[in-house]
Short mmCIF file of C-alpha atoms in Angstrom, two decimals:
data_model
loop_
_atom_site.label_atom_id
_atom_site.label_comp_id
_atom_site.label_asym_id
_atom_site.label_seq_id
_atom_site.Cartn_x
_atom_site.Cartn_y
_atom_site.Cartn_z
CA UNK A 1 -46.63 34.63 -41.59
CA UNK A 2 -48.46 32.43 -44.02
CA UNK A 3 -52.40 32.76 -44.06
CA UNK A 4 -54.83 29.89 -44.38
CA UNK A 5 -58.47 30.91 -45.85
CA UNK A 6 -60.94 28.72 -44.11
CA UNK A 7 -64.62 28.62 -45.75
CA UNK A 8 -66.90 26.16 -44.89
CA UNK A 9 -69.85 25.87 -47.96
CA UNK A 10 -72.82 23.82 -48.35
CA UNK A 11 -74.87 24.77 -52.08
CA UNK A 12 -73.07 27.60 -52.60
CA UNK A 13 -72.61 27.26 -56.30
CA UNK A 14 -74.23 30.70 -56.63
CA UNK A 15 -71.91 32.69 -54.85
CA UNK A 16 -68.73 30.93 -53.75
CA UNK A 17 -66.82 31.87 -57.20
CA UNK A 18 -66.76 35.37 -56.03
CA UNK A 19 -65.69 34.77 -51.71
CA UNK A 20 -62.63 33.05 -53.59
CA UNK A 21 -61.70 35.33 -56.05
CA UNK A 22 -61.41 37.99 -53.25
CA UNK A 23 -59.51 35.82 -51.32
CA UNK A 24 -57.06 35.00 -53.89
CA UNK A 25 -56.11 38.77 -54.60
CA UNK A 26 -54.57 38.47 -50.53
CA UNK A 27 -52.33 35.55 -52.36
CA UNK A 28 -52.55 33.26 -49.34
CA UNK A 29 -50.81 29.87 -48.87
CA UNK A 30 -54.00 28.07 -48.58
CA UNK A 31 -57.89 28.30 -49.38
CA UNK A 32 -59.34 25.32 -47.64
CA UNK A 33 -63.25 24.91 -48.78
CA UNK A 34 -65.37 22.57 -46.23
CA UNK A 35 -67.67 21.64 -48.54
CA UNK A 36 -70.90 19.44 -46.52
CA UNK A 37 -74.17 18.78 -47.16
CA UNK A 38 -74.33 20.43 -51.00
CA UNK A 39 -76.47 18.91 -53.66
CA UNK A 40 -75.03 21.42 -56.41
CA UNK A 41 -71.90 22.65 -57.72
CA UNK A 42 -70.40 24.04 -54.53
CA UNK A 43 -67.44 21.29 -54.87
CA UNK A 44 -66.47 21.90 -58.67
CA UNK A 45 -66.39 24.99 -58.87
CA UNK A 46 -63.93 24.52 -55.54
CA UNK A 47 -62.01 22.80 -56.86
CA UNK A 48 -61.65 24.29 -59.99
CA UNK A 49 -60.95 27.41 -58.57
CA UNK A 50 -57.89 25.81 -57.43
CA UNK A 51 -58.98 25.12 -53.64
CA UNK A 52 -57.87 22.19 -51.20
CA UNK A 53 -61.18 20.90 -50.79
CA UNK A 54 -62.51 19.03 -47.69
CA UNK A 55 -65.53 16.88 -48.73
CA UNK A 56 -68.20 15.88 -46.47
CA UNK A 57 -71.14 14.32 -48.20
CA UNK A 58 -73.52 14.57 -44.87
CA UNK A 59 -74.12 18.24 -43.29
CA UNK A 60 -71.90 18.59 -40.67
CA UNK A 61 -73.94 21.19 -38.78
CA UNK A 62 -73.44 25.18 -38.21
CA UNK A 63 -69.27 25.87 -37.57
CA UNK A 64 -68.21 22.19 -37.52
CA UNK A 65 -66.58 22.94 -40.89
CA UNK A 66 -64.69 25.79 -39.34
CA UNK A 67 -63.16 23.67 -36.67
CA UNK A 68 -62.20 21.11 -39.37
CA UNK A 69 -60.62 23.20 -41.64
CA UNK A 70 -58.93 25.42 -38.40
CA UNK A 71 -57.31 21.67 -37.67
CA UNK A 72 -56.34 20.74 -40.93
CA UNK A 73 -54.84 24.16 -41.95
CA UNK A 74 -51.08 24.69 -42.59
CA UNK A 75 -50.81 28.38 -42.03
CA UNK A 76 -50.06 30.33 -39.19
CA UNK A 77 -52.82 32.68 -39.39
CA UNK A 78 -56.43 31.26 -39.84
CA UNK A 79 -59.10 33.18 -41.91
CA UNK A 80 -62.47 32.18 -41.69
CA UNK A 81 -65.43 33.11 -43.85
CA UNK A 82 -68.38 31.81 -45.18
CA UNK A 83 -69.22 30.66 -48.63
CA UNK A 84 -71.96 33.06 -49.19
CA UNK A 85 -70.84 36.36 -48.73
CA UNK A 86 -67.68 38.09 -51.08
CA UNK A 87 -65.65 40.41 -48.26
CA UNK A 88 -63.33 42.94 -50.34
CA UNK A 89 -59.50 41.50 -50.29
CA UNK A 90 -58.79 44.98 -48.45
CA UNK A 91 -60.60 44.51 -45.53
CA UNK A 92 -59.60 40.94 -45.71
CA UNK A 93 -56.17 41.94 -45.50
CA UNK A 94 -56.91 44.07 -42.13
CA UNK A 95 -57.57 40.80 -40.14
CA UNK A 96 -54.64 38.96 -41.29
CA UNK A 97 -52.18 41.66 -40.46
CA UNK A 98 -53.71 42.42 -37.02
CA UNK A 99 -52.42 38.62 -35.84
CA UNK A 100 -49.04 39.89 -37.76
CA UNK A 101 -48.67 42.34 -35.59
CA UNK A 102 -48.96 40.04 -32.56
CA UNK A 103 -52.78 39.63 -31.92
CA UNK A 104 -54.44 36.11 -30.62
CA UNK A 105 -57.51 37.61 -32.83
CA UNK A 106 -59.19 39.84 -34.73
CA UNK A 107 -63.01 40.44 -34.91
CA UNK A 108 -65.65 42.31 -37.66
CA UNK A 109 -65.98 45.54 -35.52
CA UNK A 110 -69.67 45.52 -35.92
CA UNK A 111 -69.87 48.16 -33.41
CA UNK A 112 -72.64 50.77 -35.59
CA UNK A 113 -75.51 48.28 -35.38
CA UNK A 114 -75.50 49.13 -31.95
CA UNK A 115 -75.93 52.17 -32.93
CA UNK A 116 -78.88 52.14 -35.27
CA UNK A 117 -81.89 53.74 -34.04
CA UNK A 118 -83.68 50.15 -33.96
CA UNK A 119 -84.57 47.55 -30.58
CA UNK A 120 -81.14 45.39 -30.72
CA UNK A 121 -81.46 41.83 -32.34
CA UNK A 122 -81.49 39.14 -30.22
CA UNK A 123 -78.15 37.69 -31.73
CA UNK A 124 -76.97 41.07 -30.71
CA UNK A 125 -77.79 41.20 -27.63
CA UNK A 126 -76.67 37.73 -26.63
CA UNK A 127 -73.16 38.39 -27.76
CA UNK A 128 -72.60 42.00 -26.07
CA UNK A 129 -74.15 40.14 -22.93
CA UNK A 130 -71.17 37.93 -22.67
CA UNK A 131 -68.18 40.57 -23.55
CA UNK A 132 -69.59 42.61 -20.61
CA UNK A 133 -70.11 39.83 -18.33
CA UNK A 134 -65.84 38.79 -19.52
CA UNK A 135 -65.82 42.34 -18.25
CA UNK A 136 -64.96 43.44 -22.61
CA UNK A 137 -67.80 45.95 -22.07
CA UNK A 138 -64.82 47.56 -24.94
CA UNK A 139 -65.93 44.54 -27.42
CA UNK A 140 -69.32 45.53 -27.84
CA UNK A 141 -70.69 42.62 -30.23
CA UNK A 142 -67.18 41.87 -31.28
CA UNK A 143 -67.38 38.37 -31.55
CA UNK A 144 -66.54 34.61 -32.71
CA UNK A 145 -70.01 34.45 -33.89
CA UNK A 146 -69.51 36.62 -37.22
CA UNK A 147 -67.09 36.55 -40.31
CA UNK A 148 -64.75 37.57 -41.35
CA UNK A 149 -62.10 37.09 -38.72
CA UNK A 150 -58.40 35.40 -37.85
CA UNK A 151 -56.93 32.89 -35.41
CA UNK A 152 -53.35 32.71 -34.67
CA UNK A 153 -52.86 29.02 -35.84
CA UNK A 154 -51.17 28.11 -32.20
CA UNK A 155 -54.28 30.28 -30.85
CA UNK A 156 -56.48 28.30 -31.72
CA UNK A 157 -54.46 25.26 -31.17
CA UNK A 158 -54.65 26.74 -27.33
CA UNK A 159 -58.19 27.30 -27.27
CA UNK A 160 -59.18 23.81 -28.56
CA UNK A 161 -60.18 23.21 -31.98
CA UNK A 162 -63.07 21.68 -30.87
CA UNK A 163 -63.86 24.22 -29.11
CA UNK A 164 -64.05 26.86 -32.31
CA UNK A 165 -67.35 24.97 -33.28
CA UNK A 166 -68.99 26.71 -30.49
CA UNK A 167 -67.62 30.14 -31.14
CA UNK A 168 -68.40 32.06 -28.05
CA UNK A 169 -67.59 29.28 -25.52
CA UNK A 170 -64.22 29.46 -27.58
CA UNK A 171 -64.25 33.26 -27.42
CA UNK A 172 -64.41 32.70 -23.62
CA UNK A 173 -61.84 30.76 -23.34
CA UNK A 174 -59.18 32.93 -25.46
CA UNK A 175 -60.76 36.17 -22.91
CA UNK A 176 -60.20 33.88 -19.92
CA UNK A 177 -56.48 32.53 -20.92
CA UNK A 178 -55.80 36.56 -21.72
CA UNK A 179 -55.39 36.19 -24.97
CA UNK A 180 -55.22 39.78 -27.41
CA UNK A 181 -58.35 40.22 -28.95
CA UNK A 182 -58.72 43.29 -31.32
CA UNK A 183 -61.42 44.27 -34.04
CA UNK A 184 -59.49 45.87 -36.72
CA UNK A 185 -62.04 46.24 -39.45
CA UNK A 186 -65.51 46.09 -40.19
CA UNK A 187 -67.26 44.16 -43.23
CA UNK A 188 -70.56 44.52 -43.64
CA UNK A 189 -72.02 40.91 -43.15
CA UNK A 190 -75.43 41.62 -41.98
CA UNK A 191 -76.90 43.46 -44.86
CA UNK A 192 -75.29 41.17 -47.49
CA UNK A 193 -76.04 37.86 -45.54
CA UNK A 194 -78.54 35.60 -47.03
CA UNK A 195 -81.87 34.71 -45.55
CA UNK A 196 -82.21 31.02 -45.36
CA UNK A 197 -84.83 28.38 -43.87
CA UNK A 198 -83.24 28.55 -40.25
CA UNK A 199 -83.74 32.63 -40.06
CA UNK A 200 -87.19 32.45 -40.73
CA UNK A 201 -88.31 28.83 -39.36
CA UNK A 202 -89.87 29.34 -36.12
CA UNK A 203 -89.61 25.80 -34.05
CA UNK A 204 -92.51 24.92 -31.60
CA UNK A 205 -92.36 26.89 -28.17
CA UNK A 206 -90.26 28.97 -28.61
CA UNK A 207 -90.40 33.06 -29.85
CA UNK A 208 -87.07 32.58 -31.98
CA UNK A 209 -86.15 31.02 -35.03
CA UNK A 210 -83.96 28.22 -35.69
CA UNK A 211 -80.74 30.15 -36.06
CA UNK A 212 -81.39 32.35 -33.16
CA UNK A 213 -82.33 29.48 -30.91
CA UNK A 214 -78.60 27.97 -31.35
CA UNK A 215 -77.03 31.52 -31.54
CA UNK A 216 -78.47 32.01 -27.22
CA UNK A 217 -77.86 28.12 -26.86
CA UNK A 218 -74.28 28.91 -27.95
CA UNK A 219 -73.63 31.72 -25.53
CA UNK A 220 -75.97 29.83 -22.15
CA UNK A 221 -72.75 27.17 -23.44
CA UNK A 222 -70.10 29.82 -23.09
CA UNK A 223 -71.50 31.49 -19.86
CA UNK A 224 -71.73 27.84 -18.10
CA UNK A 225 -68.22 27.44 -19.15
CA UNK A 226 -67.42 30.95 -17.26
CA UNK A 227 -69.74 29.91 -14.10
CA UNK A 228 -67.62 26.97 -13.72
CA UNK A 229 -64.29 28.54 -14.21
CA UNK A 230 -65.13 32.03 -12.01
CA UNK A 231 -68.19 30.92 -9.56
CA UNK A 232 -72.29 31.28 -9.42
CA UNK A 233 -70.95 35.42 -10.49
CA UNK A 234 -68.59 34.76 -13.48
CA UNK A 235 -66.23 36.74 -11.00
CA UNK A 236 -67.76 39.81 -10.60
CA UNK A 237 -68.59 41.58 -7.37
CA UNK A 238 -71.51 40.79 -5.29
CA UNK A 239 -71.24 44.72 -3.77
CA UNK A 240 -70.47 43.66 0.02
CA UNK A 241 -74.12 42.25 0.39
CA UNK A 242 -75.08 40.72 4.05
CA UNK A 243 -76.81 38.05 3.03
CA UNK A 244 -76.49 36.20 5.86
CA UNK A 245 -78.51 38.45 7.83
CA UNK A 246 -81.86 37.37 5.40
CA UNK A 247 -81.08 33.31 6.22
CA UNK A 248 -80.77 34.67 9.94
CA UNK A 249 -84.06 37.39 9.64
CA UNK A 250 -87.03 36.23 11.34
CA UNK A 251 -90.01 39.28 11.86
CA UNK A 252 -90.57 39.56 15.86
CA UNK A 253 -94.21 40.01 15.19
CA UNK A 254 -96.92 38.12 13.58
CA UNK A 255 -98.45 39.57 10.14
CA UNK A 256 -100.99 41.67 10.14
CA UNK A 257 -104.39 40.34 9.24
CA UNK A 258 -106.39 42.48 6.78
CA UNK A 259 -103.66 44.44 4.88
CA UNK A 260 -104.12 45.00 1.54
CA UNK A 261 -101.09 46.80 0.04
CA UNK A 262 -97.56 47.26 1.81
CA UNK A 263 -94.78 49.32 0.67
CA UNK A 264 -91.60 48.35 1.41
CA UNK A 265 -88.29 51.67 1.32
CA UNK A 266 -84.56 50.75 2.04
CA UNK A 267 -82.95 54.30 2.72
CA UNK A 268 -79.10 54.94 3.96
CA UNK A 269 -78.89 58.82 3.38
CA UNK A 270 -82.44 60.09 2.43
CA UNK A 271 -82.99 62.97 4.59
CA UNK A 272 -83.37 65.28 2.39
CA UNK A 273 -86.53 63.15 -0.14
CA UNK A 274 -87.42 60.27 2.30
CA UNK A 275 -90.59 62.42 4.02
CA UNK A 276 -92.24 63.36 0.46
CA UNK A 277 -91.76 59.79 -0.44
CA UNK A 278 -93.25 58.02 2.49
CA UNK A 279 -96.28 61.03 1.99
CA UNK A 280 -96.42 60.32 -1.75
CA UNK A 281 -97.22 56.12 -0.84
CA UNK A 282 -99.49 56.98 1.81
CA UNK A 283 -101.70 58.96 -0.78
CA UNK A 284 -101.49 55.83 -3.03
CA UNK A 285 -103.67 53.55 -0.74
CA UNK A 286 -100.83 51.92 1.39
CA UNK A 287 -101.93 51.28 4.54
CA UNK A 288 -98.34 49.66 5.73
CA UNK A 289 -95.01 51.53 5.22
CA UNK A 290 -92.17 49.84 6.02
CA UNK A 291 -88.56 51.77 5.79
CA UNK A 292 -85.70 48.99 6.27
CA UNK A 293 -83.29 51.81 7.45
CA UNK A 294 -78.93 50.30 6.87
CA UNK A 295 -76.46 52.60 6.80
CA UNK A 296 -78.89 55.65 7.61
CA UNK A 297 -78.14 59.04 9.37
CA UNK A 298 -80.15 60.05 11.71
CA UNK A 299 -82.62 62.53 9.97
CA UNK A 300 -83.92 60.17 7.33
CA UNK A 301 -84.32 57.92 10.44
CA UNK A 302 -86.46 60.94 12.37
CA UNK A 303 -88.49 61.96 9.27
CA UNK A 304 -89.56 58.80 8.47
CA UNK A 305 -90.92 57.86 11.74
CA UNK A 306 -92.12 61.03 11.73
CA UNK A 307 -94.45 60.80 8.39
CA UNK A 308 -95.49 57.43 10.10
CA UNK A 309 -93.79 54.86 8.69
CA UNK A 310 -92.55 51.97 10.81
CA UNK A 311 -88.59 51.89 10.17
CA UNK A 312 -86.57 48.12 10.61
CA UNK A 313 -82.61 49.73 11.66
CA UNK A 314 -79.26 48.33 11.28
CA UNK A 315 -76.27 50.21 11.87
CA UNK A 316 -74.58 48.84 9.47
CA UNK A 317 -75.83 48.63 5.37
CA UNK A 318 -76.77 45.40 4.38
CA UNK A 319 -75.61 45.85 0.43
CA UNK A 320 -77.67 46.19 -2.17
CA UNK A 321 -81.90 44.88 -2.25
CA UNK A 322 -80.57 42.97 1.46
CA UNK A 323 -83.56 45.26 2.62
CA UNK A 324 -85.93 44.34 0.18
CA UNK A 325 -86.18 41.06 1.02
CA UNK A 326 -86.25 41.92 5.25
CA UNK A 327 -88.90 44.58 4.27
CA UNK A 328 -90.53 42.33 2.18
CA UNK A 329 -90.68 39.44 4.59
CA UNK A 330 -91.94 41.89 7.75
CA UNK A 331 -94.26 43.43 5.58
CA UNK A 332 -98.39 41.47 5.80
CA UNK A 333 -99.98 43.13 2.47
CA UNK A 334 -101.23 41.14 0.08
CA UNK A 335 -99.37 43.35 -2.50
CA UNK A 336 -95.73 44.48 -1.88
CA UNK A 337 -94.49 47.37 -3.54
CA UNK A 338 -90.87 48.34 -3.73
CA UNK A 339 -89.31 51.58 -4.41
CA UNK A 340 -86.98 53.48 -2.80
CA UNK A 341 -85.67 55.94 -0.56
CA UNK A 342 -84.42 59.16 -3.15
CA UNK A 343 -86.71 58.97 -6.02
CA UNK A 344 -90.06 60.55 -5.11
CA UNK A 345 -92.77 58.54 -7.27
CA UNK A 346 -96.33 60.38 -7.58
CA UNK A 347 -99.35 58.37 -5.34
CA UNK A 348 -101.19 58.52 -8.97
CA UNK A 349 -98.50 56.67 -10.52
CA UNK A 350 -97.85 54.40 -7.25
CA UNK A 351 -101.17 53.37 -7.78
CA UNK A 352 -101.04 51.85 -11.30
CA UNK A 353 -99.00 48.99 -10.14
CA UNK A 354 -100.82 48.52 -6.46
CA UNK A 355 -104.22 47.98 -9.05
CA UNK A 356 -102.05 45.93 -11.45
CA UNK A 357 -101.46 43.70 -8.94
CA UNK A 358 -104.74 42.72 -8.73
CA UNK A 359 -104.33 40.62 -11.94
CA UNK A 360 -100.81 40.35 -12.40
CA UNK A 361 -98.34 38.52 -9.85
CA UNK A 362 -95.33 40.37 -10.75
CA UNK A 363 -96.19 44.09 -12.11
CA UNK A 364 -93.43 46.04 -13.60
CA UNK A 365 -91.93 49.29 -14.40
CA UNK A 366 -92.33 49.55 -18.17
CA UNK A 367 -88.75 51.00 -19.41
CA UNK A 368 -89.02 50.17 -22.96
CA UNK A 369 -89.18 52.95 -24.12
CA UNK A 370 -85.26 53.00 -23.40
CA UNK A 371 -84.66 51.07 -26.00
CA UNK A 372 -86.26 54.13 -28.68
CA UNK A 373 -84.29 56.40 -26.93
CA UNK A 374 -80.68 54.85 -26.31
CA UNK A 375 -78.38 53.79 -29.01
CA UNK A 376 -76.48 52.36 -28.09
CA UNK A 377 -78.32 49.67 -25.61
CA UNK A 378 -76.74 50.72 -21.95
CA UNK A 379 -75.31 47.69 -20.43
CA UNK A 380 -77.43 47.35 -17.99
CA UNK A 381 -80.21 47.29 -20.37
CA UNK A 382 -77.86 44.15 -21.91
CA UNK A 383 -78.03 42.15 -19.08
CA UNK A 384 -82.08 42.70 -18.48
CA UNK A 385 -82.65 41.91 -22.23
CA UNK A 386 -80.59 38.56 -22.59
CA UNK A 387 -81.82 37.46 -19.00
CA UNK A 388 -85.66 37.72 -21.21
CA UNK A 389 -85.03 36.09 -23.56
CA UNK A 390 -83.63 33.36 -22.39
CA UNK A 391 -86.66 33.18 -20.15
CA UNK A 392 -88.57 33.06 -23.83
CA UNK A 393 -89.96 36.46 -22.57
CA UNK A 394 -88.44 38.90 -25.39
CA UNK A 395 -92.12 40.74 -25.00
CA UNK A 396 -90.46 41.60 -22.01
CA UNK A 397 -87.50 43.30 -23.49
CA UNK A 398 -85.13 45.34 -20.71
CA UNK A 399 -88.26 45.85 -17.99
CA UNK A 400 -87.29 43.61 -14.72
CA UNK A 401 -87.58 43.24 -10.82
CA UNK A 402 -83.76 45.27 -10.91
CA UNK A 403 -85.70 48.48 -11.53
CA UNK A 404 -88.63 50.36 -9.11
CA UNK A 405 -90.96 50.56 -8.88
CA UNK A 406 -92.44 47.30 -8.55
CA UNK A 407 -95.29 45.30 -7.13
CA UNK A 408 -95.62 41.94 -6.03
CA UNK A 409 -98.26 39.67 -4.74
CA UNK A 410 -97.85 37.23 -1.23
CA UNK A 411 -97.99 34.26 -2.81
CA UNK A 412 -95.11 35.29 -5.54
CA UNK A 413 -92.62 35.98 -2.39
CA UNK A 414 -93.69 33.24 -0.89
CA UNK A 415 -93.40 30.28 -3.25
CA UNK A 416 -90.24 32.03 -5.02
CA UNK A 417 -88.60 32.73 -1.43
CA UNK A 418 -87.67 36.00 -0.07
CA UNK A 419 -84.28 35.39 -0.09
CA UNK A 420 -84.12 35.46 -4.24
CA UNK A 421 -85.78 39.35 -3.36
CA UNK A 422 -81.68 40.15 -2.89
CA UNK A 423 -80.76 38.65 -6.68
CA UNK A 424 -83.80 41.02 -8.52
CA UNK A 425 -82.82 38.76 -11.93
CA UNK A 426 -83.19 35.56 -10.13
CA UNK A 427 -86.58 36.41 -8.66
CA UNK A 428 -88.03 37.66 -12.07
CA UNK A 429 -86.19 34.20 -13.59
CA UNK A 430 -88.02 32.14 -10.56
CA UNK A 431 -91.17 33.88 -11.22
CA UNK A 432 -91.17 33.08 -14.75
CA UNK A 433 -90.20 29.41 -14.45
CA UNK A 434 -93.04 29.66 -11.91
CA UNK A 435 -95.55 30.14 -14.31
CA UNK A 436 -96.56 33.66 -12.56
CA UNK A 437 -97.80 36.10 -15.00
CA UNK A 438 -94.55 38.55 -15.04
CA UNK A 439 -95.68 42.03 -16.69
CA UNK A 440 -94.77 45.27 -17.42
CA UNK A 441 -97.60 47.73 -16.60
CA UNK A 442 -96.81 51.43 -16.35
CA UNK A 443 -93.46 54.04 -16.75
CA UNK A 444 -92.15 55.83 -14.18
CA UNK A 445 -88.60 57.75 -15.61
CA UNK A 446 -86.02 55.78 -12.80
CA UNK A 447 -83.45 56.48 -15.52
CA UNK A 448 -82.81 60.51 -15.37
CA UNK A 449 -84.27 60.65 -11.58
CA UNK A 450 -81.43 58.22 -10.26
CA UNK A 451 -79.05 60.14 -7.87
CA UNK A 452 -75.81 59.46 -9.17
CA UNK A 453 -73.64 58.01 -7.15
CA UNK A 454 -69.89 57.04 -6.40
CA UNK A 455 -70.16 53.60 -7.29
CA UNK A 456 -71.95 54.53 -10.95
CA UNK A 457 -68.91 56.25 -11.28
CA UNK A 458 -66.18 54.48 -13.94
CA UNK A 459 -62.26 54.28 -13.16
CA UNK A 460 -60.98 51.12 -14.73
CA UNK A 461 -63.39 48.94 -16.60
CA UNK A 462 -66.96 48.54 -15.33
CA UNK A 463 -68.51 51.16 -12.63
CA UNK A 464 -69.27 49.19 -9.26
CA UNK A 465 -73.03 49.10 -9.59
CA UNK A 466 -72.45 48.14 -13.26
CA UNK A 467 -70.38 45.22 -12.59
CA UNK A 468 -72.65 44.17 -9.14
CA UNK A 469 -75.23 44.15 -11.49
CA UNK A 470 -74.05 42.07 -14.03
CA UNK A 471 -73.15 39.55 -11.47
CA UNK A 472 -76.93 39.36 -10.35
CA UNK A 473 -77.50 38.45 -13.98
CA UNK A 474 -74.72 35.75 -13.96
CA UNK A 475 -76.08 34.13 -10.65
CA UNK A 476 -79.49 34.40 -12.35
CA UNK A 477 -78.52 31.97 -14.84
CA UNK A 478 -76.57 29.96 -12.99
CA UNK A 479 -79.92 29.24 -11.18
CA UNK A 480 -81.32 28.71 -14.74
CA UNK A 481 -78.65 26.25 -16.10
CA UNK A 482 -78.70 24.61 -12.51
CA UNK A 483 -82.54 23.71 -13.22
CA UNK A 484 -81.99 22.94 -17.60
CA UNK A 485 -79.12 22.30 -19.39
CA UNK A 486 -75.53 24.18 -20.35
CA UNK A 487 -77.72 25.02 -23.35
CA UNK A 488 -80.85 25.90 -21.03
CA UNK A 489 -84.12 25.21 -22.85
CA UNK A 490 -82.75 26.01 -26.64
CA UNK A 491 -82.11 24.20 -29.45
CA UNK A 492 -79.88 20.54 -28.33
CA UNK A 493 -76.84 20.27 -30.57
CA UNK A 494 -77.09 17.88 -32.96
CA UNK A 495 -73.90 19.42 -35.09
CA UNK A 496 -71.20 16.45 -36.04
CA UNK A 497 -68.79 16.44 -33.33
CA UNK A 498 -68.46 12.65 -34.18
CA UNK A 499 -66.83 13.86 -37.47
CA UNK A 500 -64.80 16.35 -36.11
CA UNK A 501 -63.11 14.39 -33.12
CA UNK A 502 -62.26 11.81 -35.72
CA UNK A 503 -60.81 14.64 -37.53
CA UNK A 504 -58.55 15.65 -34.23
CA UNK A 505 -57.48 11.79 -32.86
CA UNK A 506 -56.33 11.26 -36.60
CA UNK A 507 -54.22 14.05 -37.30
#
């Protein structure tokens, strides 16, 4: 199979030649250098080295050069590089060999960067999140965003050359089409990457540099496509939630006056723990305790009543987080504390959330320490982190209303809507978009103390609980996109698509 190597280059006079020399050792069919926006000798260096040069006086914008080169290439395999990072030819051959053996796409295996004992970079979080939502956890952070990568020419055409300008979108399309994607080699393009102005310049109203802004925006666009193709949950399970029961629910009693704190505790079969859970909640100073028993055994219900809780009893399980919404609608307190019936949390710990809610609208469990302890980051933590990045709240890291305990003021629930409590990330997203103060306040270890259930176990692919939680985050993204744009509130796409479409039309 003939190999076409495609190298976009802008002002790479000091680095391009070593890149080309490594490529030439592969003896490819052609080397295409797409020179754009250069004011140095990049074009001359490429020509003198015997490359096929496609020249544009103006800058095309990131990845447009790749797409143009892909369309104009004559080889059966397209190998993509950048003009500033020389990759050993022994490694490059592994990418093209993967295509020769029948795969559609061969990616750079960068899994190692997620094993470093540091917080993951926002770009890595975005890459991993997209692969998780596409139910390809095995791909980790492997992405068309990173070079080197190779694509079969016919597969590139099927994906659409115009989509290659948006690597996360191209990857999404490829996976939805069932293409074979592998990561046959690990090439270090992290520590060898040249630091550019876009990596350092932070635009107005953003915590991220320009380059990160664009990449996160590209990943939102890819998720928008997934949602368009697979629905608001991206084809992920909803976990058998009974959403209708919330929309039809009207509390049979009026809200009590003078109640400062309420607690909502969903229970199933929690007979061993429920009495102790309620005891600690009482000691914390909560006046109203509402247990929403759904699919619960009689002993659990009896012990909850004996412990002094108000029990709302449903014979059938309502589905994850549905009881939260019902309990919150029934409750009277100015602040609502949300916990579970299977984890006994001390009164001292619970008080921290109640006290914080005096000034904070949504007081979260601060689980950030898990980022220092768990490498690579857990799939659910990735979804949490990504949502907070999209909300431009990187300071929140992995802290969301998905985890208990947390406390929420009544006026937040009234404004955001009780039904949003069914989908915790959607509730958090709306809270931030409406301008409420959302903050982590205290750490309670609910990761190690959480009871392992059947839905937590992997059978094939993602565990049922993980798939449901990821679906929640995709649903939150669907709302976000509907309220903003296909790129969210990140930098608009100013790439020269017009020049790309001109090539596509004329070739």
